[in-house]
Coordinates of C-alpha atoms in Angstrom, one line a residue:
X1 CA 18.4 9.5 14.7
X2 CA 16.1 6.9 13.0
X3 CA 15.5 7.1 9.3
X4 CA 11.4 7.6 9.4
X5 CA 10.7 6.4 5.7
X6 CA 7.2 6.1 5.9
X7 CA 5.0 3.5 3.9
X8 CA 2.1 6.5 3.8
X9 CA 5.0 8.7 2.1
X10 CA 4.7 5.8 -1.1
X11 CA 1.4 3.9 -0.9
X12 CA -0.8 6.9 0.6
X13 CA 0.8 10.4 -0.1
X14 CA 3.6 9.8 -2.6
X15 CA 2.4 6.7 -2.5
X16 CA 1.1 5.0 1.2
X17 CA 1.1 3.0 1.1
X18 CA 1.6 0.7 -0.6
X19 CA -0.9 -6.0 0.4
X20 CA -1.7 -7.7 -1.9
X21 CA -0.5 -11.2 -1.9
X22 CA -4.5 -11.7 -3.0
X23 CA -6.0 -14.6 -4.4
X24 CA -7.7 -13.4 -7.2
X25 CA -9.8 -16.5 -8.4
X26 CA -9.1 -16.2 -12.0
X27 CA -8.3 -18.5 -14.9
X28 CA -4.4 -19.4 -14.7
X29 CA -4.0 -18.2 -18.4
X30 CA -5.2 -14.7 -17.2
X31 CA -3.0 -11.3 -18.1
X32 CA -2.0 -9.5 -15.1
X33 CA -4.2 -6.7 -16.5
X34 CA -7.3 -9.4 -16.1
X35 CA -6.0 -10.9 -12.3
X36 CA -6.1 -6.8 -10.7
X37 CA -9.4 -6.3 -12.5
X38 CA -10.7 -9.4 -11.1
X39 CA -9.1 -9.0 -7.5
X40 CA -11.1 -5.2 -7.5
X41 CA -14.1 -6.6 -7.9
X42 CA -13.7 -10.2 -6.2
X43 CA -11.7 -9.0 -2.4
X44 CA -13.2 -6.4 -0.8
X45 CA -10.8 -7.3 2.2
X46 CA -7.8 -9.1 3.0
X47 CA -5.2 -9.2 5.3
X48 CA -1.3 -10.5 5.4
X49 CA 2.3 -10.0 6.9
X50 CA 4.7 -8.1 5.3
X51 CA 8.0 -7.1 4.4
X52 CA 9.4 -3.9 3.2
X53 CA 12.4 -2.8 1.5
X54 CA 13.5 0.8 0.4
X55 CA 16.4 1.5 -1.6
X56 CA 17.9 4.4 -3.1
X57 CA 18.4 5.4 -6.5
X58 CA 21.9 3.6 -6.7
X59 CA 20.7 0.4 -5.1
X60 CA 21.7 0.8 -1.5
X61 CA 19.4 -0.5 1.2
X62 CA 18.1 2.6 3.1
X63 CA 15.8 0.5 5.2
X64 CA 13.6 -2.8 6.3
X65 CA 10.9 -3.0 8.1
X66 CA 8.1 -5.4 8.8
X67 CA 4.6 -5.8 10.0
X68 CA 0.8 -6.6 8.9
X69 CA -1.8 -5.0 6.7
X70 CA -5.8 -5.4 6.7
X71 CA -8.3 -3.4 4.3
X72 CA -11.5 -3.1 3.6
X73 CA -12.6 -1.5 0.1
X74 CA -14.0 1.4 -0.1
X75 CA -11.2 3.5 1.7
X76 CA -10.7 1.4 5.0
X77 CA -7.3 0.3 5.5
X78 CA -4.8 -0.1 8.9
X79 CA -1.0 -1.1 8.6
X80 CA 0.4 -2.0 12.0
X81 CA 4.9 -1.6 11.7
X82 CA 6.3 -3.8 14.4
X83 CA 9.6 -3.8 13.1
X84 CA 12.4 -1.6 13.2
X85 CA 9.9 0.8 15.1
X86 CA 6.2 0.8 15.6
X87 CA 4.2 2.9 14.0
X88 CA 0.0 2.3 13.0
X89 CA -1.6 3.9 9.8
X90 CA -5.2 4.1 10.1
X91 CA -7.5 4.7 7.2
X92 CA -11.5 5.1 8.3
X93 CA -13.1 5.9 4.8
X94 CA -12.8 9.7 6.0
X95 CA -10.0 10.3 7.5
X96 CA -6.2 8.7 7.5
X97 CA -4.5 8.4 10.4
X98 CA -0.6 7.8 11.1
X99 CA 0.7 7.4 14.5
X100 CA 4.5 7.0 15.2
X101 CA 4.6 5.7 18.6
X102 CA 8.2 6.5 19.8
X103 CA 7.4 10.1 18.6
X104 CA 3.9 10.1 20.3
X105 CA 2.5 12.4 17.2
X106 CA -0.2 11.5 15.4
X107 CA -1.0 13.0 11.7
X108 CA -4.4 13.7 10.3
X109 CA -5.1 13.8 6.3
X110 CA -8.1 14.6 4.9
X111 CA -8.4 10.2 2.9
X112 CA -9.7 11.5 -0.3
X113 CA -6.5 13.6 -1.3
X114 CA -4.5 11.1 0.2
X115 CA -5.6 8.0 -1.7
X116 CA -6.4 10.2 -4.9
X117 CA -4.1 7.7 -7.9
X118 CA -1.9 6.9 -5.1
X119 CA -0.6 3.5 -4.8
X120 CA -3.3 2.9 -2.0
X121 CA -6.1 3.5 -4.6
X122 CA -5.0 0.1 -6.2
X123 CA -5.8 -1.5 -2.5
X124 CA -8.4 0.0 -0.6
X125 CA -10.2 2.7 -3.6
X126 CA -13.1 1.9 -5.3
X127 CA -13.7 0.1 -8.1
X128 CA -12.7 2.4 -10.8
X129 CA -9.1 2.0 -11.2
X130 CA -8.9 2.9 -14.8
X131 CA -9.6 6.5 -14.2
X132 CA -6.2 7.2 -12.4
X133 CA -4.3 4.9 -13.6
X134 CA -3.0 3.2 -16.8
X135 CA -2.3 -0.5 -16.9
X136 CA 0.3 -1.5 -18.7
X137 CA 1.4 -5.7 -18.8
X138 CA 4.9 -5.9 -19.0
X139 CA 5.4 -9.7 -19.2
X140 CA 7.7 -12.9 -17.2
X141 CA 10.4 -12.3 -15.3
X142 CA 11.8 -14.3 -12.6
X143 CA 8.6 -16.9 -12.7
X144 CA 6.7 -13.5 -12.0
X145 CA 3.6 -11.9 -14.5
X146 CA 4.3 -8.4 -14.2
X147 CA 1.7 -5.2 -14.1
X148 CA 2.9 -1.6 -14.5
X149 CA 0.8 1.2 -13.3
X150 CA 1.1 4.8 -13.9
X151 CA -0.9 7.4 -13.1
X152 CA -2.4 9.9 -15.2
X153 CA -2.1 12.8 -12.5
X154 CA 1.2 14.4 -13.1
X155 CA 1.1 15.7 -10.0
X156 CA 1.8 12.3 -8.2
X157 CA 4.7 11.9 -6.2
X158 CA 5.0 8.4 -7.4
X159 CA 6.2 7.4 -11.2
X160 CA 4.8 3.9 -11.6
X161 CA 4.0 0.8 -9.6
X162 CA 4.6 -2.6 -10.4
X163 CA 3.1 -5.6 -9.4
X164 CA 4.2 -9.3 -9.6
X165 CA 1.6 -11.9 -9.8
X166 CA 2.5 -16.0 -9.3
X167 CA -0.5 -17.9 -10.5
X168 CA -3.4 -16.4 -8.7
X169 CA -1.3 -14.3 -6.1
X170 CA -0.4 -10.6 -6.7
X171 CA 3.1 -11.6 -4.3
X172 CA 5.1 -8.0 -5.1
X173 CA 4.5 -4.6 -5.1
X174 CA 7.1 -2.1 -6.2
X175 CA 6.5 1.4 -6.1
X176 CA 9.3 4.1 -8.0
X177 CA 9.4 7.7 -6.9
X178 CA 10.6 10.7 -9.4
X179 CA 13.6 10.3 -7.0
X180 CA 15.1 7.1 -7.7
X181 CA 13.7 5.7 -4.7
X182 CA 12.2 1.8 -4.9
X183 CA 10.0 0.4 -2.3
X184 CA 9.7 -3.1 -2.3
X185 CA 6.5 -4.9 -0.2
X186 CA 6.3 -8.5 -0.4
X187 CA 3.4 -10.3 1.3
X188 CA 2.7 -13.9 2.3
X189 CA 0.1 -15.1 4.9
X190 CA -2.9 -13.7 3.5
X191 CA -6.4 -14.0 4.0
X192 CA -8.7 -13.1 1.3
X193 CA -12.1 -11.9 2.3
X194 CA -11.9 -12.7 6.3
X195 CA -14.2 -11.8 8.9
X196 CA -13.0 -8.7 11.2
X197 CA -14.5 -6.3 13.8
X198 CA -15.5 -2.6 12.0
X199 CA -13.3 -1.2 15.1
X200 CA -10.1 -2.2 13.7
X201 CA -11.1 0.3 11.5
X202 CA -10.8 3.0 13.7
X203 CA -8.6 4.9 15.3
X204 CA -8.7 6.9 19.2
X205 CA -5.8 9.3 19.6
X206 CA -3.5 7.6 22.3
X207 CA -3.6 10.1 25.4
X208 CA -0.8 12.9 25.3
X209 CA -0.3 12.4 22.0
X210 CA 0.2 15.7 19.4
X211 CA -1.8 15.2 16.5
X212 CA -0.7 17.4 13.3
X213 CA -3.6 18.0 10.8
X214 CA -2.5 18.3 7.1

């Protein structure tokens, strides 16, 4: 049985989700509390490779997996997982979309309580970061400036995320559940602002396929 660890259960949900790697086109002397600010209200899009990493709460690798990410701000957002199994996450600005293709079975959540202060706010949301979140920078490590988040919702099923920018780049995302759990997203490849076809965007329920409305 595959382990089906979901990037929506941590950067969209507990989290879903979840690309950054973002140029941010701020002063080199910039906080990291300065370079997400700017990258808000600079990138509206972007889109990279990644990798992913989830471990438990005693270290131990629970799983990898790799693929690419695209979004648009407000709300718009697709992660394609080519690697260890395929799966497409799809958010439209209305509706998020998660399709596991082995499975067949596609899910359906209502976008605004998905992204709410989840990790995916910080990607694809609007603008307004500072109402679900606080900011907190946390300083150098490992040639790394480092961001905390936390949200103010209690309720979230994510503790804090942290973000590690070199220079101009955000290059890591780690997100922490109440559970120990750490998923680690590192990106490279990216392309800040590109020019990309609304349908990508967009998501038609693959024929046959169960879809599961939440």
């Amino acid at each position: 049985m595959k382990m089906r660890i979901l990037p929506v259960s941590l950067l969209v949900r507990s989290f879903s989700w979840t690309l950054y790697a973002v140029l941010a086109a701020t002063p080199v002397h910039a906080g990291s509390i300065e370079r997400l600010h700017a990258f808000i209200e600079q990138t509206r899009s972007a889109k990279a490779d990644f990798t992913q990493e989830v471990t438990d709460s005693n270290g131990s690798v629970q799983q990898q997996a790799s693929g690419t990410v695209q979004f648009q701000r407000p709300g718009k957002f697709r992660w394609l997982y080519d690697k260890p199994y395929e799966q497409v996450i799809v958010g439209d600005g209305e509706k998020l979309w998660i399709y596991d293709k082995d499975l067949n079975q596609v899910t359906r959540r209502n976008l605004d309580k998905a992204l709410g202060s989840s990790p995916a706010a910080l990607l694809a949301g609007a603008d307004d970061v500072d109402k679900y979140f606080s900011l907190n920078a946390v300083g150098v490590k490992n040639k790394l400036d480092w961001l905390e988040v936390k949200p103010y919702n209690e309720d979230s099923l994510f503790e804090k995320v942290r973000m590690g920018f070199r220079g101009n780049m955000l290059e890591i995302m780690e997100l922490f559940d109440h559970f120990g759990q750490r998923t680690k997203i590192k990106f490279s490849n990216l392309k800040r602002n590109p020019s990309s076809s609304p349908e990508i965007y967009t998501f038609t329920v693959p024929e046959g396929a169960d879809v599961v409305t939440e």
